[in-house]
Coordinates of C-alpha atoms and ligand atoms in Angstrom, one line a residue:
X341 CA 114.1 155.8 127.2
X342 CA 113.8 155.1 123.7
X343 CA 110.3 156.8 122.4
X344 CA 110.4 154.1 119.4
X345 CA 109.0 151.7 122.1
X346 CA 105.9 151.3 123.7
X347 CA 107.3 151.6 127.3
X348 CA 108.7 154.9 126.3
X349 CA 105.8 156.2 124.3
X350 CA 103.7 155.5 127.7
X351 CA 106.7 157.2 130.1
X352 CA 106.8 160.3 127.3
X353 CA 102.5 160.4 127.6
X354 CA 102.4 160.7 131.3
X355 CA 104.6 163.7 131.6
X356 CA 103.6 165.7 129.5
X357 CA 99.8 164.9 130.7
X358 CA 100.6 165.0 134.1
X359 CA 102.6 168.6 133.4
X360 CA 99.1 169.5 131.7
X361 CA 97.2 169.0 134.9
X362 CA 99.5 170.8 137.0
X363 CA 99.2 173.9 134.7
X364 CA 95.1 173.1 135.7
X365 CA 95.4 172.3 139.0
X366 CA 98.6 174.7 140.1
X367 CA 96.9 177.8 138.7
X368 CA 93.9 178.1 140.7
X369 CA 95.5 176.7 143.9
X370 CA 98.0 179.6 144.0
X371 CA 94.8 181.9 143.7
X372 CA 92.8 180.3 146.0
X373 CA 96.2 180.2 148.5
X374 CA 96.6 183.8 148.1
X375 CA 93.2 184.5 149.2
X376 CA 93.1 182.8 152.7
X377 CA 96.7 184.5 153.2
X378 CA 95.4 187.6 152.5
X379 CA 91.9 186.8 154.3
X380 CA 94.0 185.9 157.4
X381 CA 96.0 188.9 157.2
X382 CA 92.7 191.0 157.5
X383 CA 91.4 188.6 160.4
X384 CA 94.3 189.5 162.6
X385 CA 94.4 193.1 161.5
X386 CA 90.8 192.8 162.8
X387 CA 91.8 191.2 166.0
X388 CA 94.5 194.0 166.2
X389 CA 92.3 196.8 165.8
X390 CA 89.9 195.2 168.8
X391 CA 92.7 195.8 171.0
X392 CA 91.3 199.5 170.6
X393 CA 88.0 199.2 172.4
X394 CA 89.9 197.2 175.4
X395 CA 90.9 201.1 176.4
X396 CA 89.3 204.5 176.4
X397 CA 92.7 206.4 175.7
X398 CA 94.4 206.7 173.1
X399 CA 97.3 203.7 172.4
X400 CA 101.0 204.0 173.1
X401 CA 102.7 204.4 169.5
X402 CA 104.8 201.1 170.8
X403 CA 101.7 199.2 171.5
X404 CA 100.4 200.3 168.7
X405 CA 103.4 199.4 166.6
X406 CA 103.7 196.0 168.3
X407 CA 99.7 195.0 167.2
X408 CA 100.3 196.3 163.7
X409 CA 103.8 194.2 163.6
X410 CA 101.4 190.8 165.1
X411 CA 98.8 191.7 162.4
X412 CA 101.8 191.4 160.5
X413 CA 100.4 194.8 158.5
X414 CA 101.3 198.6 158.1
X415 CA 97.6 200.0 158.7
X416 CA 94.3 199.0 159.8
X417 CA 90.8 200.8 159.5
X418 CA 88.0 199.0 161.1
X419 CA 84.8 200.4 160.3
X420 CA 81.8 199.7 162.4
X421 CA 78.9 202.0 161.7
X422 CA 79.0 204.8 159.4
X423 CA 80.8 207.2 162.3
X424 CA 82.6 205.3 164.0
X425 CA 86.0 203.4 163.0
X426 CA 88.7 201.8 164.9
X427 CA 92.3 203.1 162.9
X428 CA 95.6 201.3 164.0
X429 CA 98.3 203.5 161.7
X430 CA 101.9 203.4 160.9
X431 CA 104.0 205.6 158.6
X432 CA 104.1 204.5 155.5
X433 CA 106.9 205.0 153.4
X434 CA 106.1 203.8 150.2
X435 CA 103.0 204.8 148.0
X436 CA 100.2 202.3 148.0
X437 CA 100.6 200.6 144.1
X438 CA 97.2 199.0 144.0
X439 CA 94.0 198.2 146.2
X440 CA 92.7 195.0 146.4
X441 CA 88.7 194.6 147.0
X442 CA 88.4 191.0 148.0
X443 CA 84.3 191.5 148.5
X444 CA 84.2 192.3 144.9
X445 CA 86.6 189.4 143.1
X446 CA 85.6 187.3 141.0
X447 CA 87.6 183.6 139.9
X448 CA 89.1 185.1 136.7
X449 CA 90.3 188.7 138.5
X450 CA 92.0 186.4 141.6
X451 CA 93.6 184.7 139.2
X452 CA 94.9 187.6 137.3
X453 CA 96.2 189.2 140.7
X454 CA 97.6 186.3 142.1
X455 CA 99.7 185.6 138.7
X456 CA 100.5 189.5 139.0
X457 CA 101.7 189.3 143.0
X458 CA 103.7 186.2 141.7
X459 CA 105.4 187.3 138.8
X460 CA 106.1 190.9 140.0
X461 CA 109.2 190.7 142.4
X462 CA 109.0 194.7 143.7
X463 CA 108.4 194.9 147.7
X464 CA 105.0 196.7 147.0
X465 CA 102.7 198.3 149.5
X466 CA 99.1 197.4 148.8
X467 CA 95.7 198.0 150.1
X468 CA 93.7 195.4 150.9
X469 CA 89.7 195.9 151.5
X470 CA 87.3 192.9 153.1
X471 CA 84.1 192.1 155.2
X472 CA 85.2 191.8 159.0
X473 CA 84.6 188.3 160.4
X474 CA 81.2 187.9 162.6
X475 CA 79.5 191.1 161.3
X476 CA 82.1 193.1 163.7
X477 CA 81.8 196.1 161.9
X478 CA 80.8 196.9 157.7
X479 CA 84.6 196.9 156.3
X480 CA 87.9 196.5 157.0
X481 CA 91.2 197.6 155.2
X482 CA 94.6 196.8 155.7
X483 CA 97.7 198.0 154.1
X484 CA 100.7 195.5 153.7
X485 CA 104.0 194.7 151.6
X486 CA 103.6 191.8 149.5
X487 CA 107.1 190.5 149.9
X488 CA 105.7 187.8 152.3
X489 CA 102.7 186.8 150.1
X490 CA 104.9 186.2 147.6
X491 CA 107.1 183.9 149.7
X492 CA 104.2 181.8 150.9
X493 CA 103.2 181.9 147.0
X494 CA 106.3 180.3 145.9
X495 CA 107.1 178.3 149.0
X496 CA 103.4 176.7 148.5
X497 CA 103.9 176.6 144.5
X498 CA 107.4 174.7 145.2
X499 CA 105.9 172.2 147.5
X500 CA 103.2 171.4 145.3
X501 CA 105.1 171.0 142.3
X502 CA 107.3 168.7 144.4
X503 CA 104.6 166.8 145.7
X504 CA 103.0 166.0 142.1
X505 CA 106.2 165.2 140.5
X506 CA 106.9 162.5 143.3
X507 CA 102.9 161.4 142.2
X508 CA 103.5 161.4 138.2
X509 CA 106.5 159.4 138.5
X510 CA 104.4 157.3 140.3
X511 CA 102.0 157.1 138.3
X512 CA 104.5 156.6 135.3
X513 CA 105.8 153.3 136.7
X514 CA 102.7 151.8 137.1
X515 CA 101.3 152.6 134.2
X516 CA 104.5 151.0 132.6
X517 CA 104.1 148.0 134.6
X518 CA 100.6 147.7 133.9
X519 CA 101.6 148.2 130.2
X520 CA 103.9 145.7 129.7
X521 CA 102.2 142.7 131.6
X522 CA 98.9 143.8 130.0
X523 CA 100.2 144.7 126.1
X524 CA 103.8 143.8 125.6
X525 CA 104.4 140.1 127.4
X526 CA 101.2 139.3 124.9
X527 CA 102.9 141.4 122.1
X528 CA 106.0 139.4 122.3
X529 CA 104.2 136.0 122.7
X530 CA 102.6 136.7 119.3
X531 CA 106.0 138.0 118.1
X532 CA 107.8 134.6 119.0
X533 CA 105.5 132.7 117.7
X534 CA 106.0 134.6 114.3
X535 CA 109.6 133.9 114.2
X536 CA 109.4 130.1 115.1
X537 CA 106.6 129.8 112.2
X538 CA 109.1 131.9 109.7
X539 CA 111.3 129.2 110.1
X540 CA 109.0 126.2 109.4
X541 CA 105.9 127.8 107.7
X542 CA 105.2 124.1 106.5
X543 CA 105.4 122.6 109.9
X544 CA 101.2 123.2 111.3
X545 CA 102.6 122.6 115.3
X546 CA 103.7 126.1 114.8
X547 CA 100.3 127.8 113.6
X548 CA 99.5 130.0 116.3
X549 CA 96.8 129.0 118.8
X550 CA 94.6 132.8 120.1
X551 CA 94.4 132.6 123.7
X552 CA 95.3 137.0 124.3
X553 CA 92.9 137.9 127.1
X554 CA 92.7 141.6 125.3
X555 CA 89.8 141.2 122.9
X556 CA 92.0 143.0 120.1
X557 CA 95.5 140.8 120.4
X558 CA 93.1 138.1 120.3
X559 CA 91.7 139.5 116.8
X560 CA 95.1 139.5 115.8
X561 CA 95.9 136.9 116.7
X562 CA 92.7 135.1 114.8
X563 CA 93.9 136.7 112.2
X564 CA 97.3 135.6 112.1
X565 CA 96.2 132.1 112.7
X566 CA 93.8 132.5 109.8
X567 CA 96.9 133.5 107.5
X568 CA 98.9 130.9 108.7
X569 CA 96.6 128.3 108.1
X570 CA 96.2 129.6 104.4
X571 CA 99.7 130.1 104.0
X572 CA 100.6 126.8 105.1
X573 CA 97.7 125.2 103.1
X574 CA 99.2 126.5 100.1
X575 CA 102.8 125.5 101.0
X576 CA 102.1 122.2 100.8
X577 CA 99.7 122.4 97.9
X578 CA 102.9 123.9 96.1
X579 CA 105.0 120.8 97.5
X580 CA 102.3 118.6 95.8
X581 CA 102.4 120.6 92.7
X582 CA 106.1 120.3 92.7
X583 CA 105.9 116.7 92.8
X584 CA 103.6 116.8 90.1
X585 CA 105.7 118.9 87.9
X586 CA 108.4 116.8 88.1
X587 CA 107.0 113.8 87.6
X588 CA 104.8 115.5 84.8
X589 CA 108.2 116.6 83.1
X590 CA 109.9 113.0 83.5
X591 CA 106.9 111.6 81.8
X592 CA 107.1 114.5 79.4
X593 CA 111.2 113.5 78.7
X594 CA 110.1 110.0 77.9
X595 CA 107.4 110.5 75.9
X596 CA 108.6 112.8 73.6
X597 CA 111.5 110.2 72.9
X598 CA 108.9 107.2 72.5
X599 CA 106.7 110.3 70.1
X600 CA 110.4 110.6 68.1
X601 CA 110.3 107.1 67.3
X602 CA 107.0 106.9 66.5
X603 CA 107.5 109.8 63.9
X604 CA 110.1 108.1 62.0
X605 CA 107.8 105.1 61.9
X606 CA 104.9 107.5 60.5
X607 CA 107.3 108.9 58.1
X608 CA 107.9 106.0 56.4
X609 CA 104.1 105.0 56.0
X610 CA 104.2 107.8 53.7
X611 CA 105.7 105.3 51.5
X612 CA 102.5 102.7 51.8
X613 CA 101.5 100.8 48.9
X614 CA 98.7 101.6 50.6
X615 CA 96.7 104.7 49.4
X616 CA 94.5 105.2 52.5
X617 CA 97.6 104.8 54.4
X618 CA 99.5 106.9 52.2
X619 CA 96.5 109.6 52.4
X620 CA 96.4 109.3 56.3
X621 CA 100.6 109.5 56.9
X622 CA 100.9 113.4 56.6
X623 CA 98.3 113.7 59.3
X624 CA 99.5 110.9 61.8
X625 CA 103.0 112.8 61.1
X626 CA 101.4 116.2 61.8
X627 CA 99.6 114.9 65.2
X628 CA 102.5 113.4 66.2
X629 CA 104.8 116.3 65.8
X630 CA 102.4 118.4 67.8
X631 CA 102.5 116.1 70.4
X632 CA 106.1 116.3 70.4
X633 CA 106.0 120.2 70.4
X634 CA 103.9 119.8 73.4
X635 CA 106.1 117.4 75.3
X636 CA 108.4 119.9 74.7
X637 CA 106.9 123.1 75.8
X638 CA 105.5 121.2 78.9
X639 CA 109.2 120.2 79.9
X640 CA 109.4 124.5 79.1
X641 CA 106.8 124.9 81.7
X642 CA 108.5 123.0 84.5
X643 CA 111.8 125.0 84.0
X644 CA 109.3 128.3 84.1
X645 CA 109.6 129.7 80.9
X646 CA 107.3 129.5 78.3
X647 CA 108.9 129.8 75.1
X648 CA 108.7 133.2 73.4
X649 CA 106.1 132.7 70.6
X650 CA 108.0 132.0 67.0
X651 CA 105.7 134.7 64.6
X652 CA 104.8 134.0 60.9
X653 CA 101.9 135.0 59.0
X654 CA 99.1 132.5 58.3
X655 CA 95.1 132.2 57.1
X656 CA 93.2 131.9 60.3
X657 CA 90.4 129.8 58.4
X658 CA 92.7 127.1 57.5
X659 CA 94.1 127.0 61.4
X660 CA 90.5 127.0 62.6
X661 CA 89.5 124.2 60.2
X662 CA 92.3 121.8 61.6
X663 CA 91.2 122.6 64.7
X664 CA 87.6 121.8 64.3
X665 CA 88.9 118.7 62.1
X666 CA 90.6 117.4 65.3
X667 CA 87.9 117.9 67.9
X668 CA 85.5 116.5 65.5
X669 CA 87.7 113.2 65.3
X670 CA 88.0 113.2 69.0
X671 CA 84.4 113.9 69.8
X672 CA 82.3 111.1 71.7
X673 CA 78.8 111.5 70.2
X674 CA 79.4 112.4 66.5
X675 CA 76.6 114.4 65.1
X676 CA 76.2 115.8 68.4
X677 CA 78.2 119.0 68.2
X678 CA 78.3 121.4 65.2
X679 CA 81.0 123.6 64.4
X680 CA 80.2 126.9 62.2
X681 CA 83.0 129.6 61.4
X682 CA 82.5 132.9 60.7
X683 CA 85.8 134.4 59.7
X684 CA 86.2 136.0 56.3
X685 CA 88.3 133.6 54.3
X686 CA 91.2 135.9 53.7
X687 CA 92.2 136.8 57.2
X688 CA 95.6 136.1 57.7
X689 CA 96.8 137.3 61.3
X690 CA 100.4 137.4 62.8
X691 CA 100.6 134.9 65.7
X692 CA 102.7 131.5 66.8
X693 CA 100.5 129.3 64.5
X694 CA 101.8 126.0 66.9
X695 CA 100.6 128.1 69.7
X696 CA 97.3 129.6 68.5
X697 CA 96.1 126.2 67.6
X698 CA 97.0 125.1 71.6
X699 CA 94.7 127.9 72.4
X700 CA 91.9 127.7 70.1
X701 CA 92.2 123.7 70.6
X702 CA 91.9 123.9 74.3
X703 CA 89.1 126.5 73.9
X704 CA 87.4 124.1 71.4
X705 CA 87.7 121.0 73.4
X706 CA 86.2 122.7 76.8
X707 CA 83.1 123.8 74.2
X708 CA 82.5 120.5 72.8
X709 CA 82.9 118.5 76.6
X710 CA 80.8 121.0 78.3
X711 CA 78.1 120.4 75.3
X712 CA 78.8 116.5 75.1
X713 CA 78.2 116.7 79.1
X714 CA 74.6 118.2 79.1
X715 CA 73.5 115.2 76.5
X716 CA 71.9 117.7 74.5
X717 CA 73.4 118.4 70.8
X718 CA 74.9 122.1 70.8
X719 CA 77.1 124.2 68.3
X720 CA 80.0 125.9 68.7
X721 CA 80.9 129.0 66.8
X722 CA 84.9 130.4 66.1
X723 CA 84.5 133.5 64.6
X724 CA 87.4 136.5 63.7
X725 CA 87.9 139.7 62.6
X726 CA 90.5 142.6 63.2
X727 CA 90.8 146.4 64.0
X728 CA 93.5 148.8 63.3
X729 CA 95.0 147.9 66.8
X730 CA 93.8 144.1 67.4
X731 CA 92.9 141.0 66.2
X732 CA 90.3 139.1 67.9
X733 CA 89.2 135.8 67.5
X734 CA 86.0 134.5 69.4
X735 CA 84.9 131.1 70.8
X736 CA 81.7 130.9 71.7
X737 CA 79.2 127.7 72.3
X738 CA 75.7 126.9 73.3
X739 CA 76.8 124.9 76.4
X740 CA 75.7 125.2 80.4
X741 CA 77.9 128.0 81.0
X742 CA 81.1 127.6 83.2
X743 CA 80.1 126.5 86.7
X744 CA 80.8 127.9 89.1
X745 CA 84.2 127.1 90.3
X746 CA 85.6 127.3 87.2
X747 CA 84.4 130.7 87.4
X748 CA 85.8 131.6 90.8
X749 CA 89.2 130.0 89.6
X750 CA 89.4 131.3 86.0
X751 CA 92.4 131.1 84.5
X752 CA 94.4 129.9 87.7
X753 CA 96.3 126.5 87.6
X754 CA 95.0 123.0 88.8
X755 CA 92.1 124.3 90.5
X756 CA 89.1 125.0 88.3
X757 CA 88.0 121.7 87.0
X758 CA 84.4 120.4 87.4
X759 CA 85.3 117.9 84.7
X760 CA 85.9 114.4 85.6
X761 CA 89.5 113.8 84.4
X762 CA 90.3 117.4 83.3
X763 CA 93.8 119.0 85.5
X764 CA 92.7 122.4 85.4
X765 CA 95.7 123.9 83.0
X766 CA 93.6 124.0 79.6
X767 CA 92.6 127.8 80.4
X768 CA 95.8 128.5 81.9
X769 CA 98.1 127.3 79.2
X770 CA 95.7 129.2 76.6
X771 CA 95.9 132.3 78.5
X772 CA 99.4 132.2 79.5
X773 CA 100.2 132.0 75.4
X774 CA 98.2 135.0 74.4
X775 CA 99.6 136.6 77.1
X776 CA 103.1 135.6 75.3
X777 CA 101.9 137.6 72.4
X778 CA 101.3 140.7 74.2
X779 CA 97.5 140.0 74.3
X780 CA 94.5 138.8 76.8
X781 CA 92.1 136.4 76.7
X782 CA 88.6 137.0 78.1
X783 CA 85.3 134.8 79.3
X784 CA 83.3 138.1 78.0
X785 CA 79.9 135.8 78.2
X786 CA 79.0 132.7 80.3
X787 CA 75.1 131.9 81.4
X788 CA 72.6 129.0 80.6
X789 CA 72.7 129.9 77.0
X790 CA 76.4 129.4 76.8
X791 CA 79.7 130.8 76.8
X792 CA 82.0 133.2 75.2
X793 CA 85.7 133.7 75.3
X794 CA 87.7 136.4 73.7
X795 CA 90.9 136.4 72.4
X796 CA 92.9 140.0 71.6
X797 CA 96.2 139.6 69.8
X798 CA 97.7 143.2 69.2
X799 CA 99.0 144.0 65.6
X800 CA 101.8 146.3 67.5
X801 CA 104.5 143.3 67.9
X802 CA 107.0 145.8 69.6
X803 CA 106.5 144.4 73.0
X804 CA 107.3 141.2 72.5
X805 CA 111.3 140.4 72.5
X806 CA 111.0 142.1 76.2
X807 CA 107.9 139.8 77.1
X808 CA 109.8 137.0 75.6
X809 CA 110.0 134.1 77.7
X810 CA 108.3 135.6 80.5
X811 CA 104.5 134.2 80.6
X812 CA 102.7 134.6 83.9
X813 CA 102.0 131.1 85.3
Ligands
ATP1807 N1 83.1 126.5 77.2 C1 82.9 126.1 78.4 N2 81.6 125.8 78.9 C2 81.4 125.3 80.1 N3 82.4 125.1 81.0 C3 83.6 125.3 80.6 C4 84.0 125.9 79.3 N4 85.3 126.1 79.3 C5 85.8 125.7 80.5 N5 84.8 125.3 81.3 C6 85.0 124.8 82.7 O1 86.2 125.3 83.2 C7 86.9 124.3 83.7 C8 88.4 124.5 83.5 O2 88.8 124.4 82.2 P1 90.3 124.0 81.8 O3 90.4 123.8 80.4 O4 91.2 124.9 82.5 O5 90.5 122.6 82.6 P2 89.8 121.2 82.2 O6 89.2 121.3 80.9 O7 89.0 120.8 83.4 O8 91.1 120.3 82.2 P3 92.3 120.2 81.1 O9 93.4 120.8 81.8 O10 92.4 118.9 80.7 O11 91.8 121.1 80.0 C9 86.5 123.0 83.1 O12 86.6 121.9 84.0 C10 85.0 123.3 82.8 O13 84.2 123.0 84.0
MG1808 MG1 90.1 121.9 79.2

């Protein structure tokens, strides 16, 4: 019986109640037992001592011996009126140890005495004192040995023990039968079905179907078929994404080697007799390289490592005006969004430049889309500063606020876009490459009036070779 197991929790449970209930049951019995034996003794001492009135003389000793043997007692006084008694006697050897008044017990005292007569295996003489049976008389007394009470104690004790051992064991199989086809055959149904959906957590013939007649395996098993469901969902969502990611990468391969050809090309207009085209060059060269960068990084992404940011120090105001300079090219409405900076013209912070601009592009970009989306002209407002611990720079706009969905899925891959065309990663890339620099980036505001995100960058750089490479995704 292994007590790991239900079956042999149950088998463990039932002994040791039903060995509880005996102690209740067995206790009282013995008392009540020893009562009737001693009430019976004092019936036929009774009987006994009527023998008495049968003559006038006095009787034989043997006669008398004989009754008193029947009676199955040493001594009987029978008293029937305050003068007269009928006395049936014997000598008695032994002194008499203790007088029982069976007129005056109550449950606790028999009890008491009957653990006493059991526990105490000395041959003793007692007195016992009682009512006669049919008002024959006011008292009756008897004097006995309680070697044979004792017997019929332990012989009754034995018997009744014996009896309710044959009844828990009984009980203790059914209950274990009862147990397993009511708990454990739907236990190990659930079980099975587990281990088959372990094995093909993609394949949805294996999701578990709740059809326990016990209301709580049915719960769990609701449950578990609510799990699986999501678990599976999301297995083949990842499957998709997996497709995606490589086909993303292959484009990525290919068009960073069609972007390298294109750069040489741009190099060389640098050379123009043109001086527009001439003018224009560095920047065609510049957004060309930073698409290349990003081919890059995204072929970085499908291997899952974002690459460790590559510090230098550089003027924030000049980063944030290419930014803005970019998203103002790229707007759709021109003269419908307004970019204002607020960052004291000598900041210089310590970051990735490549990758702050990702992040303060992407930022930029959601701004001036949610703002072109409303129809309504807006502003959008990148403002710095630093602390002795931190720099933080903030992008804030007077957009719609970020709906809902994109609120619920903030930050998470692929799966909060509301935009038509947007995939989702904008906030994740930009988060994921603070987080490279030991920082966080917040939504700290978004209502009707707009929205705010946050970005921390910590001056303390000592984390980073150990974060290196590791971005959460
Ligand atoms: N400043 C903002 N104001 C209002 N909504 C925003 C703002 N920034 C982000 N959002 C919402 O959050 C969603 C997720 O933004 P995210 O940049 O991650 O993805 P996307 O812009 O949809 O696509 P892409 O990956 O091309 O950037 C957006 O679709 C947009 O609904
Ligand atoms: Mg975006």
């Amino acid at each position: 019986m292994r007590l790991n197991t239900i079956s042999g929790r149950f088998a463990a449970l039932t002994i040791i109640f039903v060995v509880l209930a005996e102690l209740f049951i067995l206790l009282p019995a013995l008392s009540r037992f020893r009562l009737d034996f001693l009430e019976s003794r004092l019936e036929r001492a009774q009987i006994a001592s009527l023998a008495l009135l049968a003559t006038d003389e006095s009787l034989t000793s043997d006669l008398e011996s004989e009754l008193l043997q029947n009676a199955g007692v040493l001594n009987v006084v029978l008293r029937r009126d305050n003068v007269r008694q009928l006395v049936l006697s014997s000598p008695i050897r032994d002194q008499v140890s203790a007088t029982y008044d069976l007129r005056e017990e109550g449950v606790v005292q028999t009890i008491d005495d009957a653990l006493v007569t059991l526990l105490d295996d000395r041959d003793e003489t007692v007195r016992v004192i009682g009512s006669p049976v049919n008002q024959a008389g006011q008292l009756i007394e008897i004097t006995m040995k309680t070697a044979p009470l004792r017997g019929a104690m332990i012989d009754y004790g034995l018997r009744l023990l014996v009896l309710s051992a044959a009844f828990s064991i009984l009980t203790g199989i059914l209950l274990n039968i009862a147990a397993q086809r009511l708990i454990l055959v739907p236990i190990r149904r659930v079980i099975s079905h587990m281990t088959s959906y372990a094995l093909e957590p993609d394949n949805t013939r294996h999701i578990i179907t709740p059809n326990a007649r016990l209301a709580e395996l049915r719960d769990a098993e609701t449950a578990l078929e609510a799990m699986q469901k999501t678990v599976t969902s999301s297995l083949k969502q990842k499957e998709r994404m997996a497709q995606l990611g490589e086909a993303v990468a292959k484009i990525s391969h290919d068009l960073r080697n069609i972007l390298t050809t294109a750069q040489i090309f741009a190099d060389r207009l640098e050379y123009s007799a043109d001086p527009k085209v001439r003018r224009a060059a560095p920047k065609l060269v510049n957004s060309i390289s930073r698409a290349v960068n990003l081919c890059e990084t995204t072929l970085a992404f499908g291997k899952a490592e974002e690459p460790a940011p590559s510090l230098s120090r550089f003027n924030l105001t000049q980063l944030a005006a290419e930014v803005i300079e970019a998203e103002t090219l790229a707007g759709e409405a021109a003269g419908q969004v307004e970019f204002v900076t607020d960052i004291a013209p000598s900041l210089t912070i310590r970051a990735d430049r490549d990758q702050l601009y990702r992040v303060l592009a992407n930022l930029s970009r959601n701004a001036r889309q949610a703002i072109e989306g409303t129809g309504s002209p807006g502003a959008i407002e990148i403002g710095a500063g630093e602390t002795d611990s931190e720099w933080w720079i903030r992008v804030g706009d007077s957009g719609p606020g970020l709906p809902e969905k994109a609120r619920e899925y903030l930050f998470k891959p692929f799966s909060g876009s509301s935009r038509k065309g947007g995939t989702g990663l904008g906030l994740t890339i930009a988060a994921d490459l603070i987080r490279g620099h030991g920082g966080r980036l917040e939504l700290v505001r978004s209502d009707e009036e707009g929205s705010e995100f946050m970005i921390h960058i910590p001056r303390d750089m000592a984390i980073l070779p150990a974060r290196a490479g590791a971005a959460a995704r």
